[in-house]
Amino acid sequence: MVVLYDDLESLSHHQYPDYEDHHMKMLEFDPEYHMGSAEIVFSLVYFLLGLCLVAPPTEFIHAGLTVQNVLASYLGSEEMNFINYHIKRSTATALFHSIIPIGYYVGMALFAPHLHLFEWSRMTLMWQLYLGFSILLPISVIALTYHWSGNQWANHPIAKTLKYHTTSNSSWQPVSSSINIEFRRITKFTAGPPGRRVIVTDSWVMLTSTYNVYIAQQQDIHLTLVASEEHSVTPEEGTAGAQILNINVATVRNNVKSFVIRLNALEYSDLREKLSAPIRNARNIVIHQSLSERFLVAFQEQVDNNPTVRKTSSLEVEQCIGCMAILADVKLQKRCHNADDGDCRQCYCRPMWCLSCMGKWFAHRQEQGQPETWLSGKAPCPTCRSTFCMLDVCRIV
């Protein structure tokens, strides 16, 4: 075998004198392949970075790597001047996004000098076309920004939407002031990520987006639940998952576009309380309730099965001190055991709470990490601290 191998080796060198050099070149790393791989890696990294800048993930938002945080001194306070803040924010975002393509070109020219991207005569037609596009895009956005800023930003899409909510197409500034005032109130409803935040004030329903803010007046809208999505993993809920509801907001005003708000099903009841118009559920979509809401349903069902307390002249009933919205309609009467048996104690307080507020109080006093024990749990009376269970809660009739 050794002799045969030596003969083959000598024959190869005799017939192919460059055999060894060719063999070594085949083993060397191909420089063109190496440069092509480097360009692909740079393109992928830049694409991911650009995507994170256009649609910032949670990590970028927490780190402050957003247009809003970088330009905070220019944009001002959203809380004090909501409309002007978002006019500036949407404009600055469009300008920033328009320079991302030219940034890729400059980065590739520095990263891959063999492409000669700084020499017009030596670059390929594809790169020439891309360079032209990447230069025209920011120029076009700058021209559009100049048009928007005319007449104190009256040409901006947000300002135009506000103008449609005025009478006889008068100035949009009074509508802007009204929205700014309502946005400062702590009673507003807000939900969703910063990029697409749902905001409901006393008179307005708004949805923020990257380049615009959709605005509709509550008295002019029709709300329809159009779809439901189930997500097993979400950034907010983790592996617990969430149900996302899509609600179409249509307005009767001409020129005001309809829009769709996406909302976690756990926030649906809070949204409905803030809206003056009902939400139609024509498709009979089943909405998942939160743990607290499901417990309140079970709490009320149990109380409905308990004995009742008849209202008499000596039994004073006032407004519920929890919500101040309805009359107190429950009273605590020890019924689970005899008078001196068990942990529960007789409560002698006059009725001061409604069934819903009493159920919320009872749930709040339970072990939050063990919801399976809530129905059999106990809680102190909100007023006198006497211990009671669900069997002691009686409706007043």
XYZ file of C-alpha atoms in Angstrom:
397
model
C 0.000 0.000 0.000
C 2.859 2.373 0.821
C 4.555 1.625 -2.484
C 1.307 2.152 -4.398
C 0.709 5.541 -2.679
C 4.264 6.701 -3.505
C 3.796 5.687 -7.150
C 0.513 7.646 -7.401
C 2.094 10.705 -5.769
C 5.095 10.636 -8.128
C 2.791 10.117 -11.126
C 0.686 13.139 -10.127
C 3.743 15.363 -9.809
C 5.094 14.077 -13.117
C 1.917 14.582 -15.166
C 0.659 17.661 -13.271
C 3.624 19.761 -12.136
C 1.299 22.410 -10.609
C -0.677 19.813 -8.687
C 0.546 20.923 -5.266
C -0.011 24.635 -5.899
C -3.488 23.992 -7.267
C -4.284 21.776 -4.304
C -3.232 24.477 -1.829
C -5.254 27.156 -3.625
C -8.346 25.001 -3.380
C -7.861 24.803 0.385
C -7.434 28.542 0.796
C -10.437 30.712 1.745
C -12.069 32.321 -1.270
C -11.765 36.132 -0.745
C -14.740 36.896 -2.985
C -16.891 34.495 -1.020
C -15.642 36.085 2.194
C -16.531 39.594 1.003
C -19.960 38.461 -0.162
C -20.682 36.900 3.212
C -19.592 40.091 4.996
C -22.007 42.166 2.895
C -24.862 39.802 3.725
C -24.061 39.969 7.436
C -23.927 43.784 7.364
C -27.228 43.930 5.465
C -28.961 41.630 7.955
C -27.629 43.549 10.972
C -28.623 46.908 9.487
C -32.059 45.585 8.513
C -32.719 44.360 12.051
C -31.483 47.626 13.527
C -33.656 49.642 11.146
C -36.655 47.493 11.960
C -36.113 48.087 15.678
C -35.900 51.831 15.062
C -39.081 51.897 12.951
C -41.067 49.590 15.267
C -39.224 49.716 18.619
C -39.530 46.539 20.712
C -40.033 46.664 24.463
C -36.281 46.528 25.123
C -35.621 49.595 22.950
C -38.451 51.504 24.602
C -37.153 50.754 28.101
C -33.645 51.755 27.024
C -34.933 55.078 25.663
C -33.915 54.337 22.052
C -36.958 55.977 20.472
C -37.553 59.196 18.578
C -39.680 60.491 21.449
C -36.909 60.103 23.996
C -34.076 61.338 21.779
C -36.020 64.480 20.784
C -37.775 65.004 24.119
C -36.528 68.585 24.499
C -37.883 69.523 21.043
C -41.220 67.719 21.301
C -42.171 69.171 24.676
C -44.695 67.658 27.076
C -47.378 65.310 25.778
C -49.363 65.759 28.986
C -49.582 69.534 28.603
C -49.946 69.859 24.831
C -51.077 66.559 23.371
C -51.905 67.645 19.800
C -48.812 69.779 19.159
C -46.641 67.051 20.682
C -47.903 64.435 18.242
C -47.707 66.812 15.278
C -44.010 67.308 16.023
C -43.480 63.638 16.875
C -45.011 62.304 13.656
C -43.057 64.809 11.546
C -39.743 64.077 13.274
C -40.378 60.335 12.964
C -40.984 60.615 9.210
C -37.767 62.622 8.786
C -35.759 60.151 10.844
C -37.105 57.114 8.998
C -36.380 58.724 5.616
C -32.603 58.788 6.263
C -32.394 55.071 7.116
C -31.821 54.033 3.435
C -28.985 56.531 2.932
C -27.470 55.339 6.201
C -27.375 51.825 4.791
C -25.652 53.054 1.641
C -22.949 54.962 3.523
C -22.419 52.049 5.899
C -22.055 49.584 3.027
C -19.618 51.918 1.241
C -17.392 52.012 4.326
C -17.809 48.341 5.147
C -17.211 47.076 1.593
C -14.766 49.448 -0.171
C -14.309 46.975 -3.040
C -17.787 47.946 -4.273
C -16.506 51.502 -4.989
C -19.800 53.047 -3.824
C -18.197 56.479 -3.519
C -17.252 56.442 -7.237
C -20.254 56.932 -9.521
C -18.538 55.625 -12.657
C -17.405 52.367 -11.053
C -20.562 51.346 -9.194
C -23.197 49.065 -10.714
C -26.535 50.231 -12.079
C -28.357 48.703 -9.112
C -26.361 50.784 -6.633
C -26.812 53.902 -8.762
C -30.592 53.456 -8.660
C -30.532 52.782 -4.921
C -28.420 55.892 -4.285
C -30.866 58.006 -6.243
C -33.792 56.607 -4.260
C -32.064 57.076 -0.900
C -31.332 60.739 -1.733
C -34.768 61.562 -3.149
C -36.622 60.050 -0.173
C -35.376 62.481 2.536
C -35.633 65.397 0.101
C -39.286 64.522 -0.527
C -40.008 64.193 3.194
C -38.314 67.549 3.877
C -40.510 69.164 1.206
C -43.581 67.506 2.723
C -42.578 68.742 6.180
C -42.262 72.275 4.836
C -45.776 71.968 3.406
C -47.161 70.613 6.694
C -45.631 73.419 8.736
C -47.295 76.132 6.684
C -49.916 78.297 8.402
C -48.931 77.052 11.874
C -49.109 73.360 10.924
C -52.625 73.697 9.518
C -51.694 71.391 6.602
C -50.610 68.509 8.821
C -52.901 65.418 8.644
C -53.669 65.669 12.380
C -54.672 69.318 12.055
C -56.818 68.510 9.003
C -58.638 65.788 10.964
C -59.376 68.258 13.750
C -60.661 70.769 11.193
C -63.247 68.239 10.029
C -64.669 68.272 13.575
C -65.356 72.010 13.444
C -68.343 73.857 12.069
C -67.924 75.370 8.593
C -64.278 74.232 8.497
C -63.174 76.882 10.975
C -59.846 76.884 12.804
C -58.624 73.604 14.279
C -57.006 75.315 17.273
C -60.126 75.346 19.536
C -60.615 71.610 18.991
C -56.953 71.059 19.776
C -57.315 73.008 23.044
C -60.359 70.952 24.014
C -58.500 67.679 23.462
C -55.449 68.956 25.360
C -57.610 69.854 28.361
C -59.362 66.481 28.440
C -56.080 64.590 28.016
C -54.720 66.192 31.201
C -57.521 64.661 33.268
C -56.663 61.553 35.236
C -60.024 60.017 34.339
C -58.977 59.257 30.750
C -58.597 55.658 29.563
C -55.307 54.598 27.983
C -54.181 51.180 26.761
C -51.820 49.565 24.291
C -48.135 49.970 23.393
C -46.644 53.446 22.795
C -46.695 52.978 19.019
C -50.459 52.296 18.857
C -51.962 53.653 22.047
C -55.717 53.833 22.551
C -56.850 56.980 24.383
C -60.441 57.682 25.406
C -61.349 60.953 27.082
C -64.763 62.323 28.002
C -65.493 63.423 24.423
C -62.879 61.837 22.175
C -61.573 58.447 21.038
C -58.007 58.527 19.692
C -55.456 56.057 18.358
C -51.815 57.034 17.979
C -49.731 55.611 15.128
C -46.233 56.134 13.758
C -47.076 59.043 11.455
C -50.575 60.081 12.540
C -53.200 60.220 15.284
C -56.701 58.974 14.445
C -59.332 61.075 16.186
C -63.110 60.679 16.476
C -65.698 62.391 18.656
C -67.675 60.092 20.915
C -71.059 61.507 19.942
C -70.382 60.749 16.260
C -69.048 57.188 16.399
C -70.376 53.662 15.966
C -68.324 50.920 17.631
C -68.309 47.334 16.386
C -66.383 44.361 17.709
C -65.099 42.828 14.462
C -62.533 40.181 15.426
C -60.749 38.402 18.238
C -57.210 36.990 18.296
C -55.733 34.475 20.714
C -52.028 34.847 21.539
C -50.314 32.221 23.655
C -47.331 34.495 24.397
C -47.377 38.293 24.650
C -44.786 40.847 25.850
C -47.167 42.144 28.521
C -48.690 38.901 29.797
C -45.743 36.554 29.098
C -46.633 32.903 28.700
C -50.077 33.486 30.205
C -51.250 34.667 26.786
C -53.983 37.130 25.979
C -57.092 37.685 23.923
C -56.792 40.723 21.626
C -60.011 42.381 20.486
C -60.308 44.414 17.275
C -62.923 47.174 17.561
C -63.848 49.222 14.499
C -64.481 52.908 15.176
C -66.644 54.417 12.435
C -67.770 58.049 12.439
C -70.685 59.761 10.745
C -68.596 62.814 9.842
C -67.429 63.099 6.258
C -63.684 62.961 5.555
C -62.931 61.432 8.977
C -61.467 57.986 8.404
C -62.590 54.954 10.343
C -59.939 53.091 12.315
C -59.529 49.884 14.278
C -58.315 49.793 17.871
C -56.662 46.664 19.265
C -57.304 45.997 22.919
C -56.557 43.332 25.483
C -59.797 41.640 26.529
C -58.916 42.284 30.196
C -59.237 46.036 29.527
C -62.528 45.754 27.647
C -64.761 46.498 30.639
C -62.754 49.625 31.538
C -63.042 50.861 27.956
C -66.771 50.250 27.875
C -67.274 52.266 31.063
C -65.528 55.273 29.507
C -67.447 55.166 26.227
C -70.793 56.874 25.810
C -71.726 54.702 22.801
C -72.338 50.948 23.044
C -70.035 48.408 21.393
C -71.973 46.143 19.045
C -70.986 42.503 19.056
C -72.781 41.328 15.927
C -70.568 38.247 15.569
C -71.217 37.121 19.149
C -67.521 36.985 19.971
C -66.865 35.469 23.390
C -64.824 37.924 25.457
C -62.574 36.431 28.096
C -63.053 38.021 31.482
C -60.304 38.805 33.944
C -59.881 36.747 37.107
C -61.501 39.478 39.201
C -64.479 39.743 36.867
C -65.026 35.967 36.916
C -64.872 35.984 40.695
C -67.441 38.792 40.920
C -69.830 36.726 38.815
C -69.379 33.739 41.132
C -69.678 35.996 44.190
C -72.970 37.446 42.988
C -74.333 33.989 42.148
C -73.551 32.789 45.664
C -75.139 35.880 47.255
C -78.272 35.345 45.162
C -78.575 31.896 46.758
C -78.173 33.283 50.292
C -81.137 34.314 52.449
C -82.263 37.922 52.032
C -82.787 40.747 54.508
C -86.061 42.665 54.310
C -85.802 46.412 54.337
C -87.587 48.031 57.298
C -88.028 51.566 58.599
C -85.219 50.999 61.103
C -82.816 49.789 58.420
C -81.283 52.913 56.912
C -79.973 52.561 53.354
C -77.660 55.195 51.883
C -75.412 55.558 48.841
C -72.670 52.955 48.573
C -69.526 54.543 50.010
C -67.392 52.482 47.627
C -68.677 53.736 44.257
C -71.162 56.479 45.318
C -73.211 55.470 42.251
C -76.016 53.246 43.586
C -77.703 52.536 46.909
C -76.198 50.045 49.314
C -78.003 46.740 48.719
C -76.248 44.138 50.926
C -75.929 43.549 54.658
C -73.654 41.193 56.573
C -75.573 38.645 58.662
C -73.756 35.699 60.269
C -75.419 32.579 58.846
C -72.571 30.110 58.195
C -72.550 28.811 61.845
C -74.222 29.435 65.161
C -73.667 32.778 66.816
C -70.518 31.740 68.707
C -69.195 29.040 66.353
C -66.601 29.354 63.583
C -64.312 32.235 62.704
C -67.041 34.545 61.398
C -68.554 37.166 63.714
C -71.833 39.039 63.688
C -71.626 42.477 62.043
C -73.859 45.234 63.412
C -73.023 47.907 60.813
C -75.818 49.486 58.834
C -75.797 48.785 55.066
C -73.092 50.923 53.462
C -71.915 48.881 50.450
C -73.366 47.597 47.175
C -72.905 44.003 46.062
C -70.272 44.823 43.430
C -68.086 46.875 45.777
C -68.435 44.257 48.535
C -67.312 41.565 46.077
C -64.293 43.640 45.026
C -63.385 44.214 48.685
C -63.723 40.496 49.424
C -61.489 39.565 46.454
C -58.881 42.148 47.419
C -58.558 40.648 50.905
C -57.835 37.145 49.591
C -54.470 35.526 48.841
C -53.843 36.822 45.319
C -51.557 33.960 44.382
C -54.168 31.304 45.251
C -57.415 32.214 43.446
C -58.752 28.688 43.900
C -59.268 29.479 47.623
C -61.159 32.723 47.167
C -64.665 31.264 47.240
C -64.001 29.558 50.583
C -62.058 32.495 52.025
C -62.954 35.079 54.650
C -62.566 38.835 54.898
C -63.026 41.568 57.520
C -65.991 43.925 57.309
C -64.833 47.138 55.576
C -66.240 49.166 58.481
C -66.009 47.227 61.774
C -63.517 44.501 60.739
C -65.806 41.648 61.825
C -64.833 38.492 59.942
C -67.359 37.239 57.359
C -67.561 34.740 54.491
C -69.613 34.654 51.309
C -72.496 32.878 53.095
C -72.924 35.924 55.356
C -73.561 38.419 52.548
C -77.312 38.997 52.165
C -79.211 41.115 49.689
C -81.633 43.752 50.962
C -85.129 43.349 49.493
